[in-house]
Short mmCIF file of C-alpha atoms in Angstrom, two decimals:
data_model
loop_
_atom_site.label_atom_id
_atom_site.label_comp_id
_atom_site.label_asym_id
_atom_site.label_seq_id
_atom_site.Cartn_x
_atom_site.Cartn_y
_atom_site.Cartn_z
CA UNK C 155 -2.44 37.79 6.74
CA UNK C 156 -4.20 36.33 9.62
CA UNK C 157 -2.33 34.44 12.26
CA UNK C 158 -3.55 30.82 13.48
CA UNK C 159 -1.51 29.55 16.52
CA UNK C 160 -0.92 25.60 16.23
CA UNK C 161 -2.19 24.81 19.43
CA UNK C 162 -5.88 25.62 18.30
CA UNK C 163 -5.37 23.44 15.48
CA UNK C 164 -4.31 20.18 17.91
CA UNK C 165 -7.22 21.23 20.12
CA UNK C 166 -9.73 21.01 16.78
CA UNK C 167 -8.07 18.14 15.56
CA UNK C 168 -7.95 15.90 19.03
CA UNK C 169 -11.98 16.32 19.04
CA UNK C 170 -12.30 15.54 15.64
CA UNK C 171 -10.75 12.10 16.08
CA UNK C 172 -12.96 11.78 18.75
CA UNK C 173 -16.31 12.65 17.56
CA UNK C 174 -15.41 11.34 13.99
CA UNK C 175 -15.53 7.63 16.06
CA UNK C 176 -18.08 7.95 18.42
CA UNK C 177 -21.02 9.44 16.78
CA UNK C 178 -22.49 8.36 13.53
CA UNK C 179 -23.25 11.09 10.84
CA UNK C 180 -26.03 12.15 10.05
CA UNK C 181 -26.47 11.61 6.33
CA UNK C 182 -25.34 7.58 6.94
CA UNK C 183 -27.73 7.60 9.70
CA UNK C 184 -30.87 8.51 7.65
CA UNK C 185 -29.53 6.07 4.74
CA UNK C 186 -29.45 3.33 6.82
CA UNK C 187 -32.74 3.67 8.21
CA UNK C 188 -33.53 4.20 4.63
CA UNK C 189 -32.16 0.58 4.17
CA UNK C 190 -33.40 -0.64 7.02
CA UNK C 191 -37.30 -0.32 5.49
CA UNK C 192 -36.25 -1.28 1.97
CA UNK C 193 -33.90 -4.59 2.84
CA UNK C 194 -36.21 -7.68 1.50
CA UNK C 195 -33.79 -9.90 3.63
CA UNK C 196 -35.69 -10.67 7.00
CA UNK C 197 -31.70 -11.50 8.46
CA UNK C 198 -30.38 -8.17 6.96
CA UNK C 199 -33.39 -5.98 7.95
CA UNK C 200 -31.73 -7.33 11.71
CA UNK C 201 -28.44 -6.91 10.54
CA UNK C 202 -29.38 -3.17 9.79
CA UNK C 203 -31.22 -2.36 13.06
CA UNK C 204 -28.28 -3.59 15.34
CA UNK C 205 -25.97 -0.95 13.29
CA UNK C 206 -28.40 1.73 14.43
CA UNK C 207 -28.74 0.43 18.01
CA UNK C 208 -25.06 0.23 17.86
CA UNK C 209 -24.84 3.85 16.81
CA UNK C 210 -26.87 4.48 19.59
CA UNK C 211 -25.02 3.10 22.33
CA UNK C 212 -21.55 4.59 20.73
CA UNK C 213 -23.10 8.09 21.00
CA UNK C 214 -24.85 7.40 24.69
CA UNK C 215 -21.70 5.67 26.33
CA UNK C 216 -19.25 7.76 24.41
CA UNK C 217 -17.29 4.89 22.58
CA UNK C 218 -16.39 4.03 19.33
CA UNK C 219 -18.68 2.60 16.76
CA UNK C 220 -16.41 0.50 15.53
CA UNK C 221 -13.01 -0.79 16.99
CA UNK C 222 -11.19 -0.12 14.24
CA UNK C 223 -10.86 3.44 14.79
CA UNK C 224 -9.18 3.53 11.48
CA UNK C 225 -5.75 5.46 10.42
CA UNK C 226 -6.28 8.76 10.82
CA UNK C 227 -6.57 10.38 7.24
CA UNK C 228 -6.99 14.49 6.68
CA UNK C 229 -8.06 16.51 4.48
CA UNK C 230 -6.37 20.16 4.83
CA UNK C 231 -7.41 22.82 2.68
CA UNK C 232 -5.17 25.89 3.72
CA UNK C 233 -5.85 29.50 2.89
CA UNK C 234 -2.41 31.45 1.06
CA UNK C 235 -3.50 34.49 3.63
CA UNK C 236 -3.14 32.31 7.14
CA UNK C 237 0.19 32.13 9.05
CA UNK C 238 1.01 29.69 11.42
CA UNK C 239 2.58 30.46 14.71
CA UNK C 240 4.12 28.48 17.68
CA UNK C 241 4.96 25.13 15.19
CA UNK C 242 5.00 23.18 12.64
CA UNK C 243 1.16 21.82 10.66
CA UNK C 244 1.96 18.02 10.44
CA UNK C 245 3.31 17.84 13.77
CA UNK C 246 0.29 19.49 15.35
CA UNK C 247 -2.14 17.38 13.32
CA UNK C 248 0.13 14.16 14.70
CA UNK C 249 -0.19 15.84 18.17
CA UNK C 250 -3.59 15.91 18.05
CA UNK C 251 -4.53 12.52 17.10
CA UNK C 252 -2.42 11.39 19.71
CA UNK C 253 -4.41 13.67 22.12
CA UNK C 254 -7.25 12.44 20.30
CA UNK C 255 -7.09 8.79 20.36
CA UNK C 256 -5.55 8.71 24.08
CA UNK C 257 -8.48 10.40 25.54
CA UNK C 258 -11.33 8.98 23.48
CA UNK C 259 -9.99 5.61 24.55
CA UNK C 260 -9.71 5.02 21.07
CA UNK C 261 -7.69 1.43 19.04
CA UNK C 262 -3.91 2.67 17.91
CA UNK C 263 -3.74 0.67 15.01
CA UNK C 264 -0.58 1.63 12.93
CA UNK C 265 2.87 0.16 13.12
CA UNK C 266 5.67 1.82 11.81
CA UNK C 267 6.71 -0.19 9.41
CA UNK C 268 5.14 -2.08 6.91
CA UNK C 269 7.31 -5.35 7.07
CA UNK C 270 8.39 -5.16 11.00
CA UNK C 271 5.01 -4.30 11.96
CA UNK C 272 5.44 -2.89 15.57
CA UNK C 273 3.07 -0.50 16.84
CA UNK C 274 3.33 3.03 16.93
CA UNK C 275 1.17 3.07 20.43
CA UNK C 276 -0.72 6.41 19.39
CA UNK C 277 -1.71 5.65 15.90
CA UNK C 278 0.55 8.35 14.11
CA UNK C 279 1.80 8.99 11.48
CA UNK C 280 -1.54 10.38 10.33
CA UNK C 281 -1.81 10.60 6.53
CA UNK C 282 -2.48 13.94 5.42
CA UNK C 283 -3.89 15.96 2.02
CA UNK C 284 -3.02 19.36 1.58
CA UNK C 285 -4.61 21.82 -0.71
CA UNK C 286 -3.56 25.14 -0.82
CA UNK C 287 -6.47 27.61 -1.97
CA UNK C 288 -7.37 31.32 -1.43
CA UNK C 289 -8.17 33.21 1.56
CA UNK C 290 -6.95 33.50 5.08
CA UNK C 291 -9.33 30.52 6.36
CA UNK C 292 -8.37 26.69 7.46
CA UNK C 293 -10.46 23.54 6.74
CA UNK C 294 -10.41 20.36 8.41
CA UNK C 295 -11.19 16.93 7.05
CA UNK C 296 -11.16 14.46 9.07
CA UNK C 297 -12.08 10.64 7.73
CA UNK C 298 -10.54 7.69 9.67
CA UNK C 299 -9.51 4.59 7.32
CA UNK C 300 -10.61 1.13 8.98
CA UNK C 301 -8.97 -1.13 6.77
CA UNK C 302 -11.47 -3.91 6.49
CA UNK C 303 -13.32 -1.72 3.89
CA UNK C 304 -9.60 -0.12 2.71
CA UNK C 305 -7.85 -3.48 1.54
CA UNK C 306 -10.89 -4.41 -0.58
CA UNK C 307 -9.93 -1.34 -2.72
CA UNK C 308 -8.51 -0.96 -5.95
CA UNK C 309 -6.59 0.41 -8.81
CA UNK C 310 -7.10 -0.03 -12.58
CA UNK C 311 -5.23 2.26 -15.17
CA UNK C 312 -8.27 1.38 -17.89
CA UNK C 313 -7.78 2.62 -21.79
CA UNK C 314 -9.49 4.82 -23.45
CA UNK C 315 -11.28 2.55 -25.41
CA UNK C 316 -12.74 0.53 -22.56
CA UNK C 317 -15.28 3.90 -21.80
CA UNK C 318 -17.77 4.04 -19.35
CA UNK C 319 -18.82 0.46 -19.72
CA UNK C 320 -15.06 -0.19 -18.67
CA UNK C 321 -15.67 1.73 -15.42
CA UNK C 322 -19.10 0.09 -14.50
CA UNK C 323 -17.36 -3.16 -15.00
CA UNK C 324 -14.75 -2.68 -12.93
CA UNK C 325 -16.80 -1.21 -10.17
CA UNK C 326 -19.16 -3.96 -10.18
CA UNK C 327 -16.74 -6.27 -9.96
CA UNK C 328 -14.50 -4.86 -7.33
CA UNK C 329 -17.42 -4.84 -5.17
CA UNK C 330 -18.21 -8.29 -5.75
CA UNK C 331 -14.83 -9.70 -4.70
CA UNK C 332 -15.06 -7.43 -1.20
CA UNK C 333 -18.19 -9.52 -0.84
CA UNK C 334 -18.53 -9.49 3.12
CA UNK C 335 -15.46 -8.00 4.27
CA UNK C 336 -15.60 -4.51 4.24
CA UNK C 337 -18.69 -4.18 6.23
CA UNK C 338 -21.38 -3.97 3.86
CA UNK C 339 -23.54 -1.78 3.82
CA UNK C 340 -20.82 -0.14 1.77
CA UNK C 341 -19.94 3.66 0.69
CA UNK C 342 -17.84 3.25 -2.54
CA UNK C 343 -16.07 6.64 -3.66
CA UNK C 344 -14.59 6.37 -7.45
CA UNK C 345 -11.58 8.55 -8.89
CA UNK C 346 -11.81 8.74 -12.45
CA UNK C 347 -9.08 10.65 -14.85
CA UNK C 348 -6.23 12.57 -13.23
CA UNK C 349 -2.81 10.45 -13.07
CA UNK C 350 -2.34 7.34 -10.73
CA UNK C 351 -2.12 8.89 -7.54
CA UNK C 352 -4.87 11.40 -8.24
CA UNK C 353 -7.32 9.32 -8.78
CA UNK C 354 -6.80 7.00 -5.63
CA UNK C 355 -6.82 10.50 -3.96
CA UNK C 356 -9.81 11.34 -5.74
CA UNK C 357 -11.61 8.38 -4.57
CA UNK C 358 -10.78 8.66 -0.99
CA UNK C 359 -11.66 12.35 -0.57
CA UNK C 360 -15.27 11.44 -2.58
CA UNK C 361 -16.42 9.24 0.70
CA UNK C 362 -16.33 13.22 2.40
CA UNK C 363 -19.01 14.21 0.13
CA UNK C 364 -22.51 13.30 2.04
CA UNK C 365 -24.65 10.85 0.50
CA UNK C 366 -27.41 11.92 -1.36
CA UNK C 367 -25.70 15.18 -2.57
CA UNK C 368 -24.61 14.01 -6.29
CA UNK C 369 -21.84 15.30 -8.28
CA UNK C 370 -22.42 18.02 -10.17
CA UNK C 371 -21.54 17.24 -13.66
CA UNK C 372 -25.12 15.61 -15.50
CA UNK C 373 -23.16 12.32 -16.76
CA UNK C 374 -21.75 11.34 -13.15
CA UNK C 375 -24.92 12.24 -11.28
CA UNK C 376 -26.45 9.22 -13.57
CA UNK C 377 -23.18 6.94 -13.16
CA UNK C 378 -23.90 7.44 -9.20
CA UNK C 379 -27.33 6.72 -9.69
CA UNK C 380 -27.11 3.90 -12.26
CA UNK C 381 -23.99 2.15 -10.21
CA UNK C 382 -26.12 2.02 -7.01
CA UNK C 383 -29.03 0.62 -8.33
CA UNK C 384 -26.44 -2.05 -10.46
CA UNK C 385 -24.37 -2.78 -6.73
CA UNK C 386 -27.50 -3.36 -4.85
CA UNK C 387 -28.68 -6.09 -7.25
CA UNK C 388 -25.41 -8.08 -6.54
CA UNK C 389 -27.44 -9.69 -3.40
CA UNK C 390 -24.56 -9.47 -0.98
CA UNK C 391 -26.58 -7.23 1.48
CA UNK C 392 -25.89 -6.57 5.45
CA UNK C 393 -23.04 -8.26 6.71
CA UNK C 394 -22.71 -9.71 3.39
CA UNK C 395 -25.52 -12.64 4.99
CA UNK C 396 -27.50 -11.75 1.60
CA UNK C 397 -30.27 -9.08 0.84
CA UNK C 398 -30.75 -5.69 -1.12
CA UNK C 399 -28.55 -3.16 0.99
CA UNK C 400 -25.40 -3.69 -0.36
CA UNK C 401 -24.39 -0.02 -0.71
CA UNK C 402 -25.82 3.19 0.91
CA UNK C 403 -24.11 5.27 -1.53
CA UNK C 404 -21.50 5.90 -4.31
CA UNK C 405 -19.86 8.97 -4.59
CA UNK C 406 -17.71 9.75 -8.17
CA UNK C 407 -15.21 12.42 -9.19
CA UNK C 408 -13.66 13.09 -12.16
CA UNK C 409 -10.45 14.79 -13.18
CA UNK C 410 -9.00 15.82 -16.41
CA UNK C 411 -6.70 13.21 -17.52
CA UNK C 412 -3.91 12.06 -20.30
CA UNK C 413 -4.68 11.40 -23.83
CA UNK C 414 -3.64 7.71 -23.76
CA UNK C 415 -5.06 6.73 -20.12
CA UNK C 416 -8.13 6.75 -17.90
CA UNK C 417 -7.13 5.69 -14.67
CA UNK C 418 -9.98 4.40 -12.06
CA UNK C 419 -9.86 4.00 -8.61
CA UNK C 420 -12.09 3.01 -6.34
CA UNK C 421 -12.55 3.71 -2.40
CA UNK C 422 -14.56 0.96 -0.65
CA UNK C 423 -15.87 2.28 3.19
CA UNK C 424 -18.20 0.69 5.48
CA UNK C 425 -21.52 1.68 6.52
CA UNK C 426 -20.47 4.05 9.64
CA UNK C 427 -18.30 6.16 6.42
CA UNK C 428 -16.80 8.36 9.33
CA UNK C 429 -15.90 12.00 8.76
CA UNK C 430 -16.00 15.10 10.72
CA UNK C 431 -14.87 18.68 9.73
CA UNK C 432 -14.03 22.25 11.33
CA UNK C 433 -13.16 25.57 10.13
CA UNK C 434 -10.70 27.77 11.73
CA UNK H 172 -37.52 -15.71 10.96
CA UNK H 173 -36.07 -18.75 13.55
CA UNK H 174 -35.94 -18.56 16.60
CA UNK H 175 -32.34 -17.39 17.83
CA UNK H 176 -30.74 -20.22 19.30
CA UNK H 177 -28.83 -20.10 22.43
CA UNK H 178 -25.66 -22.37 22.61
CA UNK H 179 -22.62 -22.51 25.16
CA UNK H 180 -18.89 -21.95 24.39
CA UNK H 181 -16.75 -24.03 24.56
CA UNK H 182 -18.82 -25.94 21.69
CA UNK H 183 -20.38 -29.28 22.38
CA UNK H 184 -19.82 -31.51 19.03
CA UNK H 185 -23.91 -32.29 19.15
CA UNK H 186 -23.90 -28.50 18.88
CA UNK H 187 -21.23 -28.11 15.94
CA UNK H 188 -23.32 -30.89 14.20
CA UNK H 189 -26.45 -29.58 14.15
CA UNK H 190 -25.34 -25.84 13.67
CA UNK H 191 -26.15 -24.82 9.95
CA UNK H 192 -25.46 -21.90 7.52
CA UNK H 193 -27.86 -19.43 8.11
CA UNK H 194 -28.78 -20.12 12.04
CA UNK H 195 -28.62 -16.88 14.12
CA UNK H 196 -26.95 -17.83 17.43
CA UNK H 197 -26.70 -16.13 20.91
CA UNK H 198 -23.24 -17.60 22.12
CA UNK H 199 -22.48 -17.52 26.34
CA UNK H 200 -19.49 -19.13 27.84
CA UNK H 201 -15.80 -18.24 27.48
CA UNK H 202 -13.71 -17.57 23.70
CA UNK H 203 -10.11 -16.33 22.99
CA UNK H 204 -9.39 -13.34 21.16
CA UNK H 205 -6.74 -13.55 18.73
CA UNK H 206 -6.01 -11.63 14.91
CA UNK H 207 -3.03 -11.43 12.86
CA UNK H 208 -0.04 -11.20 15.22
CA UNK H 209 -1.12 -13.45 17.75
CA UNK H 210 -2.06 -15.89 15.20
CA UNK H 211 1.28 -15.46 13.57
CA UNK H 212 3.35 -16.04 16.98
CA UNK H 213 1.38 -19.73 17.72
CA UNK H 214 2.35 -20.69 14.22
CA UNK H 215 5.80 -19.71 15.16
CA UNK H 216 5.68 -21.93 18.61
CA UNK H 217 4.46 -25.19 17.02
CA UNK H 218 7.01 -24.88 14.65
CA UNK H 219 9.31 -24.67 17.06
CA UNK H 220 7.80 -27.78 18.53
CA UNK H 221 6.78 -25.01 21.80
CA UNK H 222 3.47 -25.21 23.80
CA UNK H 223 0.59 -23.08 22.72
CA UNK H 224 -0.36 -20.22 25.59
CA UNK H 225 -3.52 -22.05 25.94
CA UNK H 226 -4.98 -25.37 25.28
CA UNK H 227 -6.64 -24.49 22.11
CA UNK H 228 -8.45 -28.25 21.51
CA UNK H 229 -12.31 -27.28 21.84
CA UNK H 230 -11.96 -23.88 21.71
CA UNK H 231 -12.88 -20.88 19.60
CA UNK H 232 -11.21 -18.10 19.04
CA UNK H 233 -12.84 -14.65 17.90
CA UNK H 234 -10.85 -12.30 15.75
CA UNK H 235 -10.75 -8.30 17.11
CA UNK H 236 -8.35 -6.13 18.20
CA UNK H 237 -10.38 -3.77 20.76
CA UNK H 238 -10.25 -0.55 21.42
CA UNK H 239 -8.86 0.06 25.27
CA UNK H 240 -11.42 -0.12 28.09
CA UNK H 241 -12.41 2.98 29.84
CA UNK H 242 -12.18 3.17 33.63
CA UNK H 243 -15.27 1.62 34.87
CA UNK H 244 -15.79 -0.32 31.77
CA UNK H 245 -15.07 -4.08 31.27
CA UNK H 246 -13.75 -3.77 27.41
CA UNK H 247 -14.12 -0.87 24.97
CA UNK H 248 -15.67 -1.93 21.56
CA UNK H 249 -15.17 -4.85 20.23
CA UNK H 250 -16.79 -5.87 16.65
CA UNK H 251 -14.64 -8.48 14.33
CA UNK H 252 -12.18 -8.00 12.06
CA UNK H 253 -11.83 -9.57 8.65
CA UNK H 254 -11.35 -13.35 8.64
CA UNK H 255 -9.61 -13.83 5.81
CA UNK H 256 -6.36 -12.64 6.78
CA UNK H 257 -5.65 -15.61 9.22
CA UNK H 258 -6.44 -18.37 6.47
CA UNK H 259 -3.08 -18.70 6.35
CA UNK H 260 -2.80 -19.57 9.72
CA UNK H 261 -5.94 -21.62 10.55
CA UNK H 262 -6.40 -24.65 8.98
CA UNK H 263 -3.08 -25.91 11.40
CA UNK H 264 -4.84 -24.45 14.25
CA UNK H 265 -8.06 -26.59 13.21
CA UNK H 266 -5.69 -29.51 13.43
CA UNK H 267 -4.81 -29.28 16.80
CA UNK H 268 -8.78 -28.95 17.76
CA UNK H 269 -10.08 -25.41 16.91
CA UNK H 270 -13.82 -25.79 16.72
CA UNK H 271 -15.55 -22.33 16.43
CA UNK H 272 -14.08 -19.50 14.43
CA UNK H 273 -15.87 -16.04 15.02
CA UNK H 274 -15.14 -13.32 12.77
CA UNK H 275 -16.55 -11.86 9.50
CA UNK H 276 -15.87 -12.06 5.70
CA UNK H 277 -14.40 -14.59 3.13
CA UNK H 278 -12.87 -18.33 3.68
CA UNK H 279 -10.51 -19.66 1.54
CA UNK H 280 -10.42 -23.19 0.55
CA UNK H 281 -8.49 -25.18 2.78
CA UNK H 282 -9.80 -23.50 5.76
CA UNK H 283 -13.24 -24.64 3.91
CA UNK H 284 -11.69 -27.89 3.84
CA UNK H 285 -10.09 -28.13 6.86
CA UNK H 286 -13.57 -27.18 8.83
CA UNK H 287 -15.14 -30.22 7.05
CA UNK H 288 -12.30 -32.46 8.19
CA UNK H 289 -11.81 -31.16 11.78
CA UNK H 290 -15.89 -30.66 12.22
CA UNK H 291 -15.76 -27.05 13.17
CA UNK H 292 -17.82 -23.98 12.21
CA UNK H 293 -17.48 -20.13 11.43
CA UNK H 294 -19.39 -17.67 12.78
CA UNK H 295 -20.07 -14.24 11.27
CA UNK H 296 -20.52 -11.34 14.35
CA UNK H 297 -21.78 -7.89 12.40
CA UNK H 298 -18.39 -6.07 11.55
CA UNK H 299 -19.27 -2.73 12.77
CA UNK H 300 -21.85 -3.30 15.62
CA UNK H 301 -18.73 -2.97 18.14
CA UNK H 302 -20.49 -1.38 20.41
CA UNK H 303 -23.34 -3.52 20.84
CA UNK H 304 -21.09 -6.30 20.65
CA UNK H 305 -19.04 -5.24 23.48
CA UNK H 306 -21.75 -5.11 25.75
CA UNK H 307 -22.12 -9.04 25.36
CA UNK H 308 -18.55 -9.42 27.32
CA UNK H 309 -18.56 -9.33 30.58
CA UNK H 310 -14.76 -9.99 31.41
CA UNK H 311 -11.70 -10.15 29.72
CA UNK H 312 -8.42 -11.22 30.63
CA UNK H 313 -4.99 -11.02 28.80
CA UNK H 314 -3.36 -14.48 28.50
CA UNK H 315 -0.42 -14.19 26.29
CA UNK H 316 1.54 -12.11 24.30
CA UNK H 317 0.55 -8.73 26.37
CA UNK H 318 3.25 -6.63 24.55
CA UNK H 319 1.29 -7.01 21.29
CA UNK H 320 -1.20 -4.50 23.05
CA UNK H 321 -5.01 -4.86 21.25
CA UNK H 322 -3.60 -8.04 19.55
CA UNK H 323 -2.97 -9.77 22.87
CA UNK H 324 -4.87 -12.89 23.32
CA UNK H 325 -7.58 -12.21 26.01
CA UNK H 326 -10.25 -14.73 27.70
CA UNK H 327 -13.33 -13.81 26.95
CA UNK H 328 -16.84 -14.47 29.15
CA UNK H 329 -19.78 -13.91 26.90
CA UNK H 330 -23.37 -13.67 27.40
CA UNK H 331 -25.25 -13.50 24.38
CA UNK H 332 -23.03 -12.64 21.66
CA UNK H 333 -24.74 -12.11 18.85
CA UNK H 334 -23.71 -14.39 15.46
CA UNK H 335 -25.00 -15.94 12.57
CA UNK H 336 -23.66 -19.66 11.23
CA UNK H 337 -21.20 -18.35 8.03
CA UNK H 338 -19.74 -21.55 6.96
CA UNK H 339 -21.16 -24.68 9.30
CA UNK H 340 -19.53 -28.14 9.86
CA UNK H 341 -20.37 -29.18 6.30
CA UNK H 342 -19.02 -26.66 4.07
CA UNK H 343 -22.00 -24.74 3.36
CA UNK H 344 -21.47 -21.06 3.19
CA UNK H 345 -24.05 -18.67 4.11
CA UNK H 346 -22.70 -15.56 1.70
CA UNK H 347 -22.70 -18.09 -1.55
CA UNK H 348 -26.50 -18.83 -0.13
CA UNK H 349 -27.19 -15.23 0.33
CA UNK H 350 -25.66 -13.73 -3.12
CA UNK H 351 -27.82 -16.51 -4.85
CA UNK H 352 -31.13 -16.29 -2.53
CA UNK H 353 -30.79 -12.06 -3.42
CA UNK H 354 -28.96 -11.39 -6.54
CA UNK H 355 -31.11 -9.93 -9.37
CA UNK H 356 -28.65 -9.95 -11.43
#
């Protein structure tokens, strides 16, 4: 058994809400510059240098790269060995993302109920994932939701019969409809198989993966492949003004599912795809 | 690529006239912030046959919530938010004189319509560029509806702001001319 007090877990998680929003990852950064020298729209070659001089001045003034500093969404992966002392888990992740997004001057953008709509003030309730796996180690995901990119999401529960071809349709043309409004260039993450819920959970925690690392089953390495090359010939590009970037990546996951169904869901995120991690 | 045009706010109608889909525009002069809340509470005063918190004829109001200011700083970032969720809202706005939109993503219909009627336009800003965006604002000040916190409408002095004509006094759409100029579908 080792012993993690909950006070060093609202310490990790207050800078990871903070660094999450001001400083852009690495792996976007590279496939936006990537972007940047491929885009054949003169207006969305533009678009795609004033996303990396905004990254810039996020990281050199220590602000947020986007206002939408998202609802804050973790992914906990706790070892069966640790204990936890001085408190409870959720309400030290809570505590820290209000630490967090007080001091990093960050947007509070949940309200606490979905009909009154009033404002929580220090955007909790965060929404959290756990996973309990082996060992005495703890892992923390951090990815905040802006929810220009989240409401152009969706859910299909597709048949059997309607096979892969079902899937790439459905992509395709959930993509489409977001046209401009989740911030293209967009990271899509797909959850395929699993029941309802496991599949939008799927999709969600595929936008952790860093581009350019592919999933490791053959067939879905070529769906990632084949679906990017399909979503960047819709033309939307940068800012949806039109061009050849429309996605910097699309991450897949799979899941074994029921004989009768093959649920899909899919994850849209926006070109700053925000995550940050720690191990304790 | 064109020149980037430099225009004042409020909008002059020689201005909203000759403003087409496409055009990349450096705005300067003052807007009103204002997103789903505050949009929802003017609706609620004109139907109550109330006063608006500001005289919105000529205007243009620029949808973001954003983030709070640090000390020293005039606003923290500040990139749009999605336009689509205050269709509902607009074209009554539009009515009453509403002349410049700024935001980013799709129009419905009747706002489509009621821009061609009313002779206004919509400007895209970069969603995302929040940063850069913000340093194109060089006051703000809350107006109305200060308990809504980030969705309290603020005055706005810009210099510069950075947008590109979206949908221009006609009806023409810049992301129906963009999917078709790029698609290789």
């Amino acid at each position: 058994m080792r012993s993690i007090h909950v006070n060093q877990i609202i310490e990790v998680v207050s800078k990871l809400c903070v660094d999450a929003n001001y400083f852009l990852n690495q792996d976007i950064r590279i496939k936006l510059e990537e972007a940047c020298k491929k885009e054949k729209s003169p207006l969305g070659k533009e678009v795609l240098n004033k996303l990396l001089v905004n990254a810039d001045i996020a990281a050199e003034k220590e602000m947020a790269i986007c206002q939408d500093t998202g609802m804050a969404v973790f992914f906990i992966e706790l070892g069966q060995d640790v204990h936890l002392e001085g408190g409870s888990l959720n309400e030290a992740i809570n505590e820290g993302v209000r630490r967090g997004y007080d001091k990093g001057f960050l947007r509070k953008s949940v309200v606490e109920d979905p009909i009154f709509r009033k404002n929580t003030n220090d955007n909790t309730p965060a929404i959290i994932h756990y996973d309990i796996v082996e060992g005495d180690r703890l892992k923390i995901d951090f990815a905040p939701k802006g929810f220009g990119s989240e409401n152009m999401s969706a859910l299909k529960m597709l048949k059997p019969s309607d096979g892969i071809e079902g899937i790439k349709g459905f992509i395709i043309d959930t993509v489409r409809k977001a046209g401009a409004n989740p911030c293209p260039p967009i990271v899509v993450g797909v959850g395929i198989g699993g029941t309802m819920e496991k599949a939008a959970i799927m999709a969600k925690k595929a936008l952790l993966r860093p581009l350019g690392i592919h999933n490791t089953i053959k067939y879905v390495e070529e769906l990632e492949k084949e679906m990017l090359l399909m979503i960047n010939k819709i033309g939307i590009g940068p800012a949806g003004f039109g061009g050849s970037s429309t996605a910097l990546g699309i991450n897949i996951e799979t899941y074994p599912t029921h004989i009768a169904g093959m649920p899909v869901a899919i994850n849209i995120n926006c070109h700053a795809t925000r995550h940050a991690s720690f191990e304790l | 690529m064109s020149e980037v045009r430099k225009i004042s706010a409020p909008l002059n109608d020689g201005d909203i006239e000759s403003l087409k889909a496409g055009d990349e525009v450096y705005i300067s002069g003052v807007i009103y912030t204002g997103r789903d809340a505050a949009h929802k509470r003017l609706i609620q005063l004109l139907e109550k046959g109330e006063k608006l918190p500001f005289d919105i004829k000529g205007q243009m109001i620029y949808y973001v919530g954003p983030c709070p200011e640090k000390p020293g700083q005039i606003i923290g970032s500040a990139g749009p938010t999605t336009s689509g969720r205050m269709d509902a809202y607009t074209p009554r706005l539009l009515e009453l004189g509403l002349k410049g939109m700024i935001g980013k993503g799709l129009r419905d219909n009747n706002v489509k319509k009621a821009m061609i009627n009313h002779k206004a336009v919509y400007f895209g800003a970069i969603g995302g560029a929040a940063a850069l965006i913000a340093a194109s604002i060089k006051s703000q000040e809350i107006i109305a509806f200060e308990d809504l916190g980030t969705e309290a409408i603020r005055r706005l002095e810009v210099e510069d702001f950075p947008v590109v004509v979206v949908i221009d006094s006609e009806g023409n759409d810049l992301y129906e001319k963009g999917i078709m100029e790029f698609s290789q579908e």
